[in-house]
Every structure is written in C-alpha cells, then in structure tokens.
Amino acid sequence: MRVVLLATPEAGKGTQCKNIVDRYGLVHLSSGDILRRQRAESTDLGEKAQTYMDSGALVPDGLIVEMMVSAISKTTDAGFILDGFPRTVNQAVELDKALTGNSQKVDIVLNLEVGEDVIIDRISGRRSCPQCGAVYHIENLKPKVEGICDNDGARLIQRPDDSSDVVRNRLKTYHQQTKPVVDYYKNCRSEIEFYDIDANEAAGKVKAFIFEKLDVLVSV
Ligand code: AMP
C-alpha cells in the first residue's frame, strides 16, 4: 500500500503517520525528518537545505525529488507512507513519473486540515529539546520543570522555523505551493482515492476514520 499524507502545518500528521505505520507496517518517509538528519550530519544536501528551512520556505524541488525518489527505491513491497512530500505540484508529477517507471502508483491520499488560528497557536507555543528531539508546548504540553527537557535535562529551544514570522511564511508557502497539490490529486488524478479529513477533531476520531479507509485497501 502506498499512502500520501498531505496536511496543513500542525494537523497532527506525525501522530497519524505513527498510527498508520504501527498498524500496517509501512515504511515512514518524512521529507522534513530526512532533511533534519542531513543537516545534523552536515551533508552537502543538509547545508543547501538549511537557509530555506530556517526561513519557512521550501527546499528546491530538484533536491527534494532526488532525495525522496532515492528513499522510495529502498522500500519493500510492504509499501510506504509519504509525509511532507509532495509539497508542490511539480513534486507530485515527478513522484508519479518515478512510480510509473516502476509499475507502481499512489493508492490513497489523505489530506488533514486544521484552521489557521490553531496552526499559529500550536507552532508559536512549541518548544523542542535540541538533544533528544522531544516536543513540548508552553500551554498544552508543559515539561515538569519550565524550559527543561524531562528526558535529558537539556534547555528547551524554539526551533528557528517555529518563530512567529517564520510561521506566517510557512502558511503563505502552504497556500501558494502545497494547497495546489490537494487540487492536483482531487481534480487531475481521479483514479487515486482521496479524502479530506477535519483534523480539528480528536486525534482518536481522525485515526478511526483513517483506519476505516486503509483497512478496505488492505483487504482488497
Ligand atoms: P516539515 O518537518 O515537514 O514541516 O519540514 C520542515 C521544512 O523542511 C519545511 O519547512 C521545508 O523547508 C523543508 N521541506 C520538507 N519537506 C519538503 C518538501 N517536500 N519540499 C520542499 N521543502 C521541504
């Protein structure tokens, strides 16, 4: 099964990806995670991606497509879930081409959406541990000691791409470049199953909806 998970920022796609991976054994390919690993290892790609990521802009398509097609080529028949990719129509078209070349296709696209006020609140209140990556929120998910990671005692930081002006830039980027991907799958690829999902709903309800749709595909 090959799944594409599209989402507005902060729609809980990380949580839902984990649910899906745990239940169906798919390989989780998150473009954001792969890029952050490349940066941590100071690779050429990581260095090229840095300025774009820190400003809330998208990394150029050429770099991303090569990175993701290479990651996909290492997956097995069990399938995969793409998280954060494709994020432009061009990426979606290139993904289709790469899959078609291997006699494969995307089976289902899930589109998680939350409202803009929720997005801004969630991102600007988020704090992260620079050592273990744990994520907190200043109101909704506080650490035991303010500003300190529960796991390793490191001082929590606001990721450079979580500051409020960067958040606004990420939203603009989403509307200009990623929303058209939703329309592409809805209008141009009618043979692929597509679902809009209201991610303001409780995470458990969203999970149940997703499982209902994926269970059908698995049993076909
Ligand atoms: P994420 O963790 O998915 O929000 O990704 C973090 C950042 O990585 C984004 O704000 C972009 O700068 C970059 N990025 C992740 N995925 C892509 C993609 N498919 N295309 C371009 N840039 C990406």
mmCIF file of C-alpha atoms in Angstrom, residues 27-108:
data_model
loop_
_atom_site.group_PDB
_atom_site.id
_atom_site.type_symbol
_atom_site.label_atom_id
_atom_site.label_comp_id
_atom_site.label_asym_id
_atom_site.label_seq_id
_atom_site.Cartn_x
_atom_site.Cartn_y
_atom_site.Cartn_z
ATOM 1 C CA VAL A 27 7.880 2.489 5.815
ATOM 2 C CA HIS A 28 7.542 6.067 7.056
ATOM 3 C CA LEU A 29 9.271 8.546 4.738
ATOM 4 C CA SER A 30 9.161 12.055 6.189
ATOM 5 C CA SER A 31 10.917 14.616 3.988
ATOM 6 C CA GLY A 32 11.284 17.008 6.965
ATOM 7 C CA ASP A 33 12.910 14.276 9.132
ATOM 8 C CA ILE A 34 15.247 13.207 6.347
ATOM 9 C CA LEU A 35 16.298 16.837 5.791
ATOM 10 C CA ARG A 36 16.869 17.382 9.530
ATOM 11 C CA ARG A 37 19.072 14.257 9.616
ATOM 12 C CA GLN A 38 21.049 15.545 6.640
ATOM 13 C CA ARG A 39 21.564 18.831 8.474
ATOM 14 C CA ALA A 40 22.635 17.118 11.681
ATOM 15 C CA GLU A 41 25.211 15.153 9.670
ATOM 16 C CA SER A 42 26.311 18.353 7.830
ATOM 17 C CA THR A 43 25.965 16.710 4.432
ATOM 18 C CA ASP A 44 26.058 18.749 1.241
ATOM 19 C CA LEU A 45 22.264 18.431 0.924
ATOM 20 C CA GLY A 46 21.780 19.401 4.577
ATOM 21 C CA GLU A 47 23.827 22.548 4.093
ATOM 22 C CA LYS A 48 21.975 23.505 0.918
ATOM 23 C CA ALA A 49 18.598 22.989 2.652
ATOM 24 C CA GLN A 50 19.405 24.965 5.806
ATOM 25 C CA THR A 51 18.552 28.530 4.762
ATOM 26 C CA TYR A 52 15.291 27.513 3.108
ATOM 27 C CA MET A 53 14.163 25.523 6.130
ATOM 28 C CA ASP A 54 15.011 28.218 8.649
ATOM 29 C CA SER A 55 13.035 30.841 6.757
ATOM 30 C CA GLY A 56 9.910 28.704 6.261
ATOM 31 C CA ALA A 57 10.475 28.378 2.510
ATOM 32 C CA LEU A 58 10.507 25.138 0.563
ATOM 33 C CA VAL A 59 13.759 23.461 -0.395
ATOM 34 C CA PRO A 60 14.060 23.434 -4.227
ATOM 35 C CA ASP A 61 12.145 20.641 -5.983
ATOM 36 C CA GLY A 62 15.218 19.155 -7.675
ATOM 37 C CA LEU A 63 16.923 18.401 -4.355
ATOM 38 C CA ILE A 64 13.777 17.051 -2.698
ATOM 39 C CA VAL A 65 12.648 14.858 -5.573
ATOM 40 C CA GLU A 66 16.054 13.188 -5.851
ATOM 41 C CA MET A 67 16.176 12.634 -2.083
ATOM 42 C CA MET A 68 12.664 11.142 -1.865
ATOM 43 C CA VAL A 69 12.837 9.010 -5.018
ATOM 44 C CA SER A 70 16.058 7.523 -3.679
ATOM 45 C CA ALA A 71 14.390 6.813 -0.296
ATOM 46 C CA ILE A 72 11.363 5.237 -2.018
ATOM 47 C CA SER A 73 13.606 2.994 -4.124
ATOM 48 C CA LYS A 74 14.918 1.400 -0.917
ATOM 49 C CA THR A 75 11.442 0.402 0.353
ATOM 50 C CA THR A 76 9.967 -3.088 0.015
ATOM 51 C CA ASP A 77 6.632 -4.387 -1.317
ATOM 52 C CA ALA A 78 5.045 -3.692 2.084
ATOM 53 C CA GLY A 79 4.722 -0.105 0.848
ATOM 54 C CA PHE A 80 5.276 3.305 2.346
ATOM 55 C CA ILE A 81 3.655 6.429 3.658
ATOM 56 C CA LEU A 82 4.936 9.770 2.388
ATOM 57 C CA ASP A 83 4.834 12.508 4.995
ATOM 58 C CA GLY A 84 5.557 16.102 3.914
ATOM 59 C CA PHE A 85 6.116 15.088 0.296
ATOM 60 C CA PRO A 86 4.938 16.019 -2.326
ATOM 61 C CA ARG A 87 4.634 19.666 -1.335
ATOM 62 C CA THR A 88 4.437 21.216 -4.813
ATOM 63 C CA VAL A 89 2.543 20.120 -7.914
ATOM 64 C CA ASN A 90 5.875 19.625 -9.662
ATOM 65 C CA GLN A 91 6.975 17.219 -6.897
ATOM 66 C CA ALA A 92 3.664 15.338 -7.258
ATOM 67 C CA VAL A 93 4.151 14.994 -11.016
ATOM 68 C CA GLU A 94 7.755 13.813 -10.564
ATOM 69 C CA LEU A 95 6.614 11.305 -7.928
ATOM 70 C CA ASP A 96 4.017 9.911 -10.334
ATOM 71 C CA LYS A 97 6.650 9.578 -13.057
ATOM 72 C CA ALA A 98 9.087 7.783 -10.755
ATOM 73 C CA LEU A 99 6.404 5.358 -9.535
ATOM 74 C CA THR A 100 5.021 4.710 -13.002
ATOM 75 C CA GLY A 101 8.579 3.866 -14.115
ATOM 76 C CA ASN A 102 8.461 1.058 -11.511
ATOM 77 C CA SER A 103 4.891 -0.003 -12.441
ATOM 78 C CA GLN A 104 3.655 1.443 -9.159
ATOM 79 C CA LYS A 105 1.231 4.199 -8.150
ATOM 80 C CA VAL A 106 -0.054 6.061 -5.137
ATOM 81 C CA ASP A 107 -3.102 4.159 -3.786
ATOM 82 C CA ILE A 108 -4.620 6.736 -1.480
#
